[in-house]
Amino acid sequence: MKIVVCMKQTFDTEAKIAVDANGKINKQGVSLIMNPYDEFAVEEALKIKEKSSGEVTVVTVAGPEGQDALRQALAMGADKAVLVDPGMDEIDEFTTASILAKAISEMEYDVLLGGFRAIDDGSAQVAGRVAEILGIPVVNVVTKLEIADGKAVATSEIEGGSQTVEVALPAMFTAQKGLNEPRYPSMKGIMQAKKKPMEKKALGDLGLDAGQVAPKVKAISYFLPSARAAGKIIPGEPADAARDLVKALREEAKVV
Amino acid sequence: MAKGIWVYVEQRDGKVKKVTYELLSGGRKIADALGEELCAVLPGKGVAGLAAELGEYGADKVFVLESDSLENYTTDGYANAVADLAKQNDPTAILMGCTVTGRDLAAQVAQKLGTGLMTDCTEMALENGQLVFTRPIYAGKAFVKASCPEARPAMATIRPNIIAIEKAAKSAEVVSAAANTGDIRQAVKDIALQISSRPELTEADIIVSGGRGMKGPENFAILEELADVLGAAVGASRAAVDAGWVTHSFQVGQTGKTVSPVVYIACGISGAIQHLAGMSTSKCIVAVNKDPEANIFKVADYGIVGDLFEVVPLLKEEFKKILA
Amino acid sequence: MSEPLMIFDEVRDVIVASGGEEIQKCMQCGLCAGSCPWGRMEEKSEFNVRELFHMGRLGYDGYESDDYLFACTTCNQCAVKCPRGIKIPNVVRSMRSVIAETGGIPKNLKAVLGSINSQGNPWSQEKDERTAWTNGLDVPEFTPDKEYLLYVCCTSAYDGRSQKVAKSIVQLLKAAGVSFGIIGNEEKCCGESVRKIGAEEEFGKLAEYNINLFNQKGVKKIITTSPHCLYTFKTEYPEFGGEYEVVHYSELFKQLVSEGKINLSKPVAQKVIYHEPCYLGRHSRVFEAPRELLGKVPELSFMDYKDNQDYSLCCSGGGARIWMETKAGQRFSDVKVKEASEAGAQVIATACPYCIVMLEDALKGQNKDEEMSVKDLSEILVESL
Ligand code: SF4
Ligand code: SF4
């Protein structure tokens, strides 16, 4: 079984977000981690490998710093890593998916996995696009996955419940929380990871050029939410206070 | 030349989702400003009857994609049908609700059409004739305003409950179109709907959380009732978990789950630092506590100083009224 | 088929290279594990430090988890007994650092690290609010003419409960006429737990940042509110070129009381038991000062735990455990509260912000917070002013 996991390195959840002088998100002074949903994907890949033997390859589209996330995946037990550095200032999901798909198309694969979304931009579309480009089916937000006899049975979230879907392989699955509990890399795994292959590629190595994968979506501006106003204590008898609070949440805070 | 603002109609069992009406209301304004038609795209089986209703919310035209193979939602079936219709009609934009289905469908359609997609948007506007969308990034700690300047259609999924619904009595022209569902590779074996399924803590938009002030496990029922009215998840502070009233999976805070919902309602939680560290990035924090000195009020956007056993049931009634 | 256990020397090599050379000295006698609190709790933990060293040396798998490698609170109790004089927590730290480098640290600790990186404190609080605790209190700013920098622990700067400790210390310093000031928002966490998590690179950055800041401001002497900051400034910052005269507030107050600059005259008629913070006692060898101070408070009846000083039981908040979940039945702090209550104490006194957090949680968990309380030494001293 050949398994390929699409992954991404993201800001950690505690990162303080600021906009820099160029109006872009400031990347200084934040910790980078493997996107937590991708950890589920890597874990699932390893589980499939442990059951049916095979090989797990992790791929990412990122600058050189993305190697850290790949190395974590290798230390967890993945066999190979591929990093494609697009070397472009502006990219979007179309760009990333086009590059990932091209890189994957050069590999053998039965199962593709990815986190269902990344915690930074949360756009939840790259994996689906990759599947579409490769011409394979996708099942999103998967919380349970069973692979047998060239088929997969996946349980996935739907509005107000879940559904069970069967697809023939190869297919793409995107991982939702609950799919598994990702392992920590072991000390031995970390040592072994150092000897595992990590390929670094540029667009040209994949036979692509920046024009072919130019973004469709363009960011106009980035901004921060308005500062939190001082808290208000809603006065009055319980009944009045409850009514006023609900009113404030709807009309002032506009959150319900 | 691309023409038409399209809204994907999300329905289940013949009932149109509210977000569809919201998108029609918002789309109506855009279509008027551009002088284009607002079209609803309605795939399904036995759904033609819903077309008239869509006119009431502003649709000029309803494309009905009827097919037996569209009875249940499948990624391939719906994406093929919608993308095929778009290829033939070349719309300016396609809007979908940012729901589980909308998200799933939008990515496939966007790639089939080779276009750009902005997901999870919280604002939609027209600037210099260009559709511009705003979406939260980094869990709402920042926003990006973006557009799809050249590729058509521009696609976006928009969060529910963002756009106010406005009726616009139109009698929509109903167009039955061929549904090219293609090869559907996802075979749905089973659908399990839960009657009242509360969302996962870390995924929930609203969390109702209880602390030591709950006084006992039996009292969590009042939080659950409030949560069900709001479609919220139930959480707890470490003190409540330690007391054995709820299990660790409910625990919000540094040694439990870190959450960042839109609304966090803290009931009887004093606000120990480990708790605050796990929830202080929530967009709006509401605190109900007897003790006016409680730390939780320092981070709360709204607070009620009072007996939670009195206040929480009243809140439930008030929310019921506005959410009805 | 289970694989035969393969010895994997490289693991030992990397532990050694990361500062854990002493792992090679271990003779596997097990005295450490015998004294480690994890083995003495009502519910036994799987964690065994002797075995950890064994597995590390042979390169076995299976200990890289929240409840094993990251269980150690770095309390140093085991090291007291080790016949080879191994600084056991240091070896544990080096083993963690290998894992941390590859992103494999416990989930809860990732958030802590992230918060320290972007906000300069582990509590996910705004960096600009570091001095919020001083509101309404006239706390002098540190300038080169001041004798001491008062470095307030992140916990005492942000936690509502712990802010009271910072305030008490300020009140005492003022009463004694000490020349001191705070730097405030520019400061970052001392990095003690960052290093214990194994995040060496981040720790180095914090140390360099703070040392730079202290030097720029002309700091020579530092008073810490927390034993963890004390230990770090005193024993770890010199590695990075930061040499200061560092004291825990209890040491300074002991001196001020004996010089008659602090006058403890008001009676505090309570039975007080003293919980030894590991980083004040075992790690920094400050055993006397807190006891002496409590002894000078009129009408206070002082008690020691049966196991004290080098043998005192940790609260379980060290080594970054304060941010991790410990199962009921395995919490050292619960034992401490039980013992205090059996001894008839009304107050558990301590001198560390982490201990206060852990002990108060335990007190509440046992519903004893009405009959007993946890106080910082400084709070008791203020009562007696
Ligand atoms: S006490 Fe020292 S020598 Fe004995 S097993 Fe522990 S670390 Fe090794
Ligand atoms: S430092 Fe403390 S917790 Fe760690 S192994 Fe030694 S005795 Fe146990």
CSV table of N, CA and C in Angstrom, one decimal, chain B residues 123-245:
chain,number,residue,atom,x,y,z
B,123,GLU,N,-18.1,38.5,5.1
B,123,GLU,CA,-18.5,39.7,4.4
B,123,GLU,C,-18.4,39.6,2.9
B,124,MET,N,-19.4,40.2,2.3
B,124,MET,CA,-19.3,40.2,0.8
B,124,MET,C,-19.7,41.6,0.4
B,125,ALA,N,-18.9,42.2,-0.6
B,125,ALA,CA,-19.2,43.5,-1.0
B,125,ALA,C,-18.8,43.7,-2.4
B,126,LEU,N,-19.3,44.7,-3.1
B,126,LEU,CA,-18.9,45.1,-4.4
B,126,LEU,C,-18.0,46.3,-4.4
B,127,GLU,N,-16.8,46.2,-4.8
B,127,GLU,CA,-15.9,47.3,-4.9
B,127,GLU,C,-15.4,47.5,-6.3
B,128,ASN,N,-15.6,48.6,-6.9
B,128,ASN,CA,-15.2,48.9,-8.3
B,128,ASN,C,-15.6,47.8,-9.2
B,129,GLY,N,-16.9,47.3,-9.0
B,129,GLY,CA,-17.4,46.3,-9.9
B,129,GLY,C,-16.9,44.9,-9.7
B,130,GLN,N,-16.0,44.8,-8.6
B,130,GLN,CA,-15.4,43.5,-8.3
B,130,GLN,C,-16.0,43.0,-7.0
B,131,LEU,N,-16.3,41.7,-7.0
B,131,LEU,CA,-16.8,41.1,-5.8
B,131,LEU,C,-15.7,40.9,-4.8
B,132,VAL,N,-15.8,41.4,-3.6
B,132,VAL,CA,-14.8,41.3,-2.7
B,132,VAL,C,-15.3,40.6,-1.4
B,133,PHE,N,-14.5,39.7,-0.9
B,133,PHE,CA,-14.9,38.9,0.2
B,133,PHE,C,-13.9,39.1,1.4
B,134,THR,N,-14.5,39.0,2.6
B,134,THR,CA,-13.6,39.1,3.8
B,134,THR,C,-13.7,37.8,4.5
B,135,ARG,N,-12.6,37.3,4.9
B,135,ARG,CA,-12.7,36.0,5.7
B,135,ARG,C,-11.7,36.0,6.8
B,136,PRO,N,-12.1,35.4,7.9
B,136,PRO,CA,-11.2,35.3,9.1
B,136,PRO,C,-10.1,34.3,8.8
B,137,ILE,N,-8.9,34.6,9.3
B,137,ILE,CA,-7.8,33.6,9.2
B,137,ILE,C,-7.2,33.6,10.6
B,138,TYR,N,-6.3,32.6,10.8
B,138,TYR,CA,-5.7,32.4,12.2
B,138,TYR,C,-6.8,32.4,13.2
B,139,ALA,N,-7.8,31.6,13.0
B,139,ALA,CA,-8.8,31.4,14.0
B,139,ALA,C,-9.4,32.7,14.4
B,140,GLY,N,-9.6,33.6,13.5
B,140,GLY,CA,-10.3,34.9,13.8
B,140,GLY,C,-9.4,35.9,14.4
B,141,LYS,N,-8.1,35.6,14.5
B,141,LYS,CA,-7.2,36.6,15.0
B,141,LYS,C,-6.8,37.7,14.0
B,142,ALA,N,-7.1,37.4,12.7
B,142,ALA,CA,-6.9,38.4,11.7
B,142,ALA,C,-7.9,38.1,10.6
B,143,PHE,N,-8.0,39.1,9.6
B,143,PHE,CA,-8.9,38.9,8.5
B,143,PHE,C,-8.2,39.2,7.2
B,144,VAL,N,-8.6,38.6,6.1
B,144,VAL,CA,-8.1,39.0,4.8
B,144,VAL,C,-9.3,39.3,3.9
B,145,LYS,N,-9.0,40.4,3.2
B,145,LYS,CA,-10.0,40.8,2.2
B,145,LYS,C,-9.4,40.4,0.9
B,146,ALA,N,-10.2,39.6,0.1
B,146,ALA,CA,-9.7,39.1,-1.2
B,146,ALA,C,-10.7,39.1,-2.3
B,147,SER,N,-10.2,38.9,-3.5
B,147,SER,CA,-11.1,38.8,-4.6
B,147,SER,C,-10.5,37.8,-5.6
B,148,CYS,N,-11.3,37.5,-6.6
B,148,CYS,CA,-10.9,36.6,-7.6
B,148,CYS,C,-10.9,37.4,-8.9
B,149,PRO,N,-9.9,38.2,-9.2
B,149,PRO,CA,-10.0,39.3,-10.2
B,149,PRO,C,-10.3,38.8,-11.6
B,150,GLU,N,-9.7,37.7,-12.0
B,150,GLU,CA,-9.9,37.4,-13.4
B,150,GLU,C,-10.7,36.1,-13.7
B,151,ALA,N,-10.3,35.0,-13.0
B,151,ALA,CA,-11.0,33.8,-13.3
B,151,ALA,C,-12.5,33.9,-13.0
B,152,ARG,N,-13.3,33.3,-13.8
B,152,ARG,CA,-14.8,33.2,-13.6
B,152,ARG,C,-15.2,31.8,-13.6
B,153,PRO,N,-16.2,31.5,-12.8
B,153,PRO,CA,-16.9,32.4,-11.8
B,153,PRO,C,-16.0,32.6,-10.6
B,154,ALA,N,-16.2,33.7,-9.9
B,154,ALA,CA,-15.6,33.9,-8.6
B,154,ALA,C,-16.4,33.1,-7.7
B,155,MET,N,-15.7,32.3,-6.8
B,155,MET,CA,-16.5,31.4,-5.9
B,155,MET,C,-16.3,31.7,-4.5
B,156,ALA,N,-17.3,31.6,-3.7
B,156,ALA,CA,-17.1,31.8,-2.2
B,156,ALA,C,-18.1,31.0,-1.4
B,157,THR,N,-17.7,30.6,-0.3
B,157,THR,CA,-18.6,30.0,0.7
B,157,THR,C,-18.8,31.0,1.8
B,158,ILE,N,-20.0,31.2,2.2
B,158,ILE,CA,-20.3,32.3,3.2
B,158,ILE,C,-20.9,31.7,4.5
B,159,ARG,N,-20.4,32.1,5.6
B,159,ARG,CA,-20.9,31.6,6.9
B,159,ARG,C,-22.4,31.8,7.0
B,160,PRO,N,-23.1,30.9,7.6
B,160,PRO,CA,-24.5,31.1,8.0
B,160,PRO,C,-24.6,32.2,9.0
B,161,ASN,N,-25.8,32.8,9.1
B,161,ASN,CA,-26.1,33.9,10.0
B,161,ASN,C,-25.3,35.1,9.9
B,162,ILE,N,-24.8,35.4,8.7
B,162,ILE,CA,-24.1,36.6,8.5
B,162,ILE,C,-25.0,37.7,7.7
B,163,ILE,N,-25.7,37.2,6.8
B,163,ILE,CA,-26.5,38.1,6.0
B,163,ILE,C,-28.0,38.1,6.4
B,164,ALA,N,-28.6,39.3,6.6
B,164,ALA,CA,-30.0,39.3,7.0
B,164,ALA,C,-30.9,38.9,5.8
B,165,ILE,N,-31.9,38.1,6.1
B,165,ILE,CA,-32.8,37.7,5.1
B,165,ILE,C,-33.8,38.8,4.7
B,166,GLU,N,-33.9,39.0,3.4
B,166,GLU,CA,-34.9,40.0,3.0
B,166,GLU,C,-35.7,39.4,1.9
B,167,LYS,N,-37.0,39.4,2.0
B,167,LYS,CA,-37.9,38.9,0.9
B,167,LYS,C,-37.9,39.9,-0.2
B,168,ALA,N,-38.1,39.4,-1.4
B,168,ALA,CA,-38.2,40.2,-2.6
B,168,ALA,C,-39.1,39.5,-3.6
B,169,ALA,N,-40.4,39.8,-3.5
B,169,ALA,CA,-41.3,39.0,-4.2
B,169,ALA,C,-41.0,39.0,-5.7
B,170,LYS,N,-40.4,37.9,-6.2
B,170,LYS,CA,-40.2,37.8,-7.6
B,170,LYS,C,-40.8,36.4,-8.0
B,171,SER,N,-41.3,36.3,-9.2
B,171,SER,CA,-41.7,35.0,-9.6
B,171,SER,C,-40.6,34.5,-10.5
B,172,ALA,N,-39.9,33.6,-10.0
B,172,ALA,CA,-38.7,33.1,-10.6
B,172,ALA,C,-39.0,32.3,-11.9
B,173,GLU,N,-38.3,32.5,-12.9
B,173,GLU,CA,-38.4,31.6,-14.1
B,173,GLU,C,-37.7,30.3,-13.8
B,174,VAL,N,-38.5,29.2,-14.0
B,174,VAL,CA,-37.9,27.9,-13.7
B,174,VAL,C,-37.3,27.2,-14.9
B,175,VAL,N,-36.1,26.9,-14.9
B,175,VAL,CA,-35.4,26.2,-16.0
B,175,VAL,C,-35.0,24.8,-15.6
B,176,SER,N,-35.6,23.8,-16.3
B,176,SER,CA,-35.1,22.5,-16.0
B,176,SER,C,-33.9,22.2,-16.8
B,177,ALA,N,-32.8,21.9,-16.1
B,177,ALA,CA,-31.6,21.6,-16.9
B,177,ALA,C,-31.2,20.2,-16.7
B,178,ALA,N,-30.4,19.7,-17.7
B,178,ALA,CA,-30.0,18.3,-17.6
B,178,ALA,C,-29.0,18.2,-16.4
B,179,ALA,N,-29.1,17.2,-15.6
B,179,ALA,CA,-28.2,17.0,-14.5
B,179,ALA,C,-27.1,15.9,-15.0
B,180,ASN,N,-26.0,16.4,-15.3
B,180,ASN,CA,-24.9,15.5,-15.7
B,180,ASN,C,-24.1,15.1,-14.4
B,181,THR,N,-24.6,14.1,-13.8
B,181,THR,CA,-23.9,13.7,-12.5
B,181,THR,C,-22.7,12.9,-12.7
B,182,GLY,N,-22.4,12.4,-14.0
B,182,GLY,CA,-21.2,11.7,-14.3
B,182,GLY,C,-21.1,10.4,-13.4
B,183,ASP,N,-19.9,10.0,-13.2
B,183,ASP,CA,-19.7,8.8,-12.5
B,183,ASP,C,-19.6,9.1,-11.0
B,184,ILE,N,-20.5,8.6,-10.2
B,184,ILE,CA,-20.4,8.9,-8.8
B,184,ILE,C,-19.7,7.8,-8.1
B,185,ARG,N,-18.5,8.2,-7.6
B,185,ARG,CA,-17.6,7.2,-7.0
B,185,ARG,C,-17.8,7.0,-5.5
B,186,GLN,N,-18.4,8.0,-4.8
B,186,GLN,CA,-18.7,7.8,-3.4
B,186,GLN,C,-20.1,7.1,-3.2
B,187,ALA,N,-20.0,5.9,-2.8
B,187,ALA,CA,-21.3,5.2,-2.5
B,187,ALA,C,-21.7,5.4,-1.1
B,188,VAL,N,-22.8,6.1,-0.9
B,188,VAL,CA,-23.3,6.3,0.5
B,188,VAL,C,-23.9,5.0,1.0
B,189,LYS,N,-23.4,4.5,2.1
B,189,LYS,CA,-23.9,3.2,2.6
B,189,LYS,C,-24.9,3.4,3.7
B,190,ASP,N,-24.7,4.5,4.5
B,190,ASP,CA,-25.5,4.7,5.7
B,190,ASP,C,-25.4,6.2,6.1
B,191,ILE,N,-26.5,6.7,6.5
B,191,ILE,CA,-26.5,8.0,7.1
B,191,ILE,C,-27.1,7.9,8.5
B,192,ALA,N,-26.3,8.4,9.4
B,192,ALA,CA,-26.8,8.4,10.8
B,192,ALA,C,-27.0,9.8,11.3
B,193,LEU,N,-28.2,10.3,11.5
B,193,LEU,CA,-28.4,11.6,12.0
B,193,LEU,C,-28.7,11.5,13.5
B,194,GLN,N,-28.1,12.4,14.2
B,194,GLN,CA,-28.3,12.4,15.6
B,194,GLN,C,-29.4,13.5,15.9
B,195,ILE,N,-30.3,13.2,16.8
B,195,ILE,CA,-31.3,14.1,17.0
B,195,ILE,C,-30.8,15.4,17.6
B,196,SER,N,-30.1,15.4,18.7
B,196,SER,CA,-29.5,16.6,19.1
B,196,SER,C,-28.1,16.4,19.4
B,197,SER,N,-27.3,16.6,18.4
B,197,SER,CA,-25.9,16.3,18.6
B,197,SER,C,-25.2,17.6,18.9
B,198,ARG,N,-24.6,17.6,20.1
B,198,ARG,CA,-23.8,18.8,20.4
B,198,ARG,C,-22.5,18.8,19.7
B,199,PRO,N,-22.0,19.9,19.2
B,199,PRO,CA,-20.7,19.9,18.5
B,199,PRO,C,-19.6,19.6,19.5
B,200,GLU,N,-18.5,19.2,18.9
B,200,GLU,CA,-17.2,19.0,19.7
B,200,GLU,C,-16.8,20.3,20.3
B,201,LEU,N,-16.2,20.2,21.5
B,201,LEU,CA,-15.8,21.4,22.2
B,201,LEU,C,-14.9,22.3,21.3
B,202,THR,N,-13.9,21.7,20.7
B,202,THR,CA,-12.9,22.6,20.0
B,202,THR,C,-13.5,23.0,18.6
B,203,GLU,N,-14.6,22.5,18.2
B,203,GLU,CA,-15.1,22.9,16.9
B,203,GLU,C,-16.3,23.8,17.1
B,204,ALA,N,-16.8,23.9,18.3
B,204,ALA,CA,-18.1,24.6,18.5
B,204,ALA,C,-18.0,26.1,18.3
B,205,ASP,N,-19.0,26.7,17.8
B,205,ASP,CA,-19.1,28.2,17.7
B,205,ASP,C,-19.5,28.8,19.0
B,206,ILE,N,-20.3,28.1,19.8
B,206,ILE,CA,-20.7,28.6,21.1
B,206,ILE,C,-20.4,27.5,22.1
B,207,ILE,N,-19.9,27.9,23.2
B,207,ILE,CA,-19.7,27.0,24.3
B,207,ILE,C,-20.3,27.5,25.6
B,208,VAL,N,-21.1,26.6,26.3
B,208,VAL,CA,-21.6,26.9,27.6
B,208,VAL,C,-20.9,26.1,28.6
B,209,SER,N,-20.2,26.8,29.5
B,209,SER,CA,-19.3,26.1,30.4
B,209,SER,C,-19.6,26.3,31.8
B,210,GLY,N,-19.4,25.3,32.7
B,210,GLY,CA,-19.7,25.4,34.1
B,210,GLY,C,-18.5,25.1,35.0
B,211,GLY,N,-18.5,25.8,36.1
B,211,GLY,CA,-17.4,25.6,37.1
B,211,GLY,C,-17.9,25.1,38.4
B,212,ARG,N,-17.1,25.4,39.4
B,212,ARG,CA,-17.4,25.0,40.7
B,212,ARG,C,-18.8,25.5,41.2
B,213,GLY,N,-19.2,26.7,40.7
B,213,GLY,CA,-20.4,27.2,41.1
B,213,GLY,C,-21.6,26.4,40.7
B,214,MET,N,-21.4,25.4,39.9
B,214,MET,CA,-22.5,24.5,39.5
B,214,MET,C,-23.0,23.6,40.6
B,215,LYS,N,-22.1,23.5,41.6
B,215,LYS,CA,-22.5,22.8,42.9
B,215,LYS,C,-22.7,21.3,42.8
B,216,GLY,N,-22.9,20.8,41.6
B,216,GLY,CA,-23.1,19.3,41.6
B,216,GLY,C,-23.4,18.9,40.2
B,217,PRO,N,-23.1,17.6,39.9
B,217,PRO,CA,-23.3,17.1,38.5
B,217,PRO,C,-24.7,17.2,38.0
B,218,GLU,N,-25.7,17.1,38.9
B,218,GLU,CA,-27.1,17.1,38.4
B,218,GLU,C,-27.4,18.5,37.8
B,219,ASN,N,-26.7,19.5,38.3
B,219,ASN,CA,-27.0,20.9,37.8
B,219,ASN,C,-26.5,21.2,36.4
B,220,PHE,N,-25.7,20.3,35.9
B,220,PHE,CA,-25.2,20.6,34.5
B,220,PHE,C,-26.3,20.5,33.5
B,221,ALA,N,-27.5,19.9,33.9
B,221,ALA,CA,-28.6,19.8,33.0
B,221,ALA,C,-29.0,21.2,32.6
B,222,ILE,N,-29.0,22.2,33.4
B,222,ILE,CA,-29.4,23.5,33.0
B,222,ILE,C,-28.5,24.1,31.9
B,223,LEU,N,-27.2,23.7,32.0
B,223,LEU,CA,-26.3,24.2,31.0
B,223,LEU,C,-26.6,23.4,29.7
B,224,GLU,N,-26.8,22.2,29.8
B,224,GLU,CA,-27.1,21.4,28.6
B,224,GLU,C,-28.4,21.9,27.9
B,225,GLU,N,-29.4,22.3,28.7
B,225,GLU,CA,-30.6,22.8,28.0
B,225,GLU,C,-30.3,24.1,27.3
B,226,LEU,N,-29.5,25.0,27.9
B,226,LEU,CA,-29.1,26.2,27.2
B,226,LEU,C,-28.3,25.9,26.0
B,227,ALA,N,-27.4,25.0,26.1
B,227,ALA,CA,-26.5,24.6,25.0
B,227,ALA,C,-27.4,24.1,23.8
B,228,ASP,N,-28.4,23.3,24.1
B,228,ASP,CA,-29.2,22.8,23.0
B,228,ASP,C,-30.0,23.9,22.3
B,229,VAL,N,-30.4,24.9,23.0
B,229,VAL,CA,-31.1,26.0,22.4
B,229,VAL,C,-30.1,26.7,21.4
B,230,LEU,N,-28.9,26.8,21.8
B,230,LEU,CA,-27.9,27.5,21.1
B,230,LEU,C,-27.1,26.7,20.1
B,231,GLY,N,-27.3,25.4,20.1
B,231,GLY,CA,-26.5,24.5,19.2
B,231,GLY,C,-25.1,24.5,19.7
B,232,ALA,N,-24.9,24.7,21.0
B,232,ALA,CA,-23.6,24.9,21.6
B,232,ALA,C,-23.0,23.6,22.2
B,233,ALA,N,-21.7,23.6,22.4
B,233,ALA,CA,-21.1,22.5,23.2
B,233,ALA,C,-21.1,22.9,24.6
B,234,VAL,N,-21.0,21.8,25.5
B,234,VAL,CA,-20.9,22.1,26.9
B,234,VAL,C,-19.4,21.9,27.4
B,235,GLY,N,-18.9,22.8,28.2
B,235,GLY,CA,-17.6,22.6,28.7
B,235,GLY,C,-17.6,22.8,30.2
B,236,ALA,N,-16.4,22.7,30.8
B,236,ALA,CA,-16.3,22.8,32.3
B,236,ALA,C,-14.9,23.3,32.7
B,237,SER,N,-14.9,23.8,33.8
B,237,SER,CA,-13.5,24.2,34.4
B,237,SER,C,-12.9,23.0,35.0
B,238,ARG,N,-11.6,23.1,35.3
B,238,ARG,CA,-10.9,22.0,36.0
B,238,ARG,C,-11.6,21.7,37.3
B,239,ALA,N,-12.0,22.7,38.0
B,239,ALA,CA,-12.6,22.4,39.3
B,239,ALA,C,-13.8,21.5,39.2
B,240,ALA,N,-14.6,21.7,38.2
B,240,ALA,CA,-15.8,20.9,38.0
B,240,ALA,C,-15.4,19.5,37.6
B,241,VAL,N,-14.4,19.4,36.8
B,241,VAL,CA,-13.9,18.1,36.4
B,241,VAL,C,-13.3,17.3,37.6
B,242,ASP,N,-12.5,18.0,38.4
B,242,ASP,CA,-11.9,17.4,39.5
B,242,ASP,C,-12.9,17.0,40.6
B,243,ALA,N,-14.0,17.7,40.6
B,243,ALA,CA,-15.0,17.3,41.6
B,243,ALA,C,-15.7,16.1,41.1
B,244,GLY,N,-15.4,15.7,39.9
B,244,GLY,CA,-16.0,14.4,39.3
B,244,GLY,C,-17.4,14.7,38.7
B,245,TRP,N,-17.8,15.9,38.5
B,245,TRP,CA,-19.2,16.2,38.0
B,245,TRP,C,-19.3,15.9,36.5
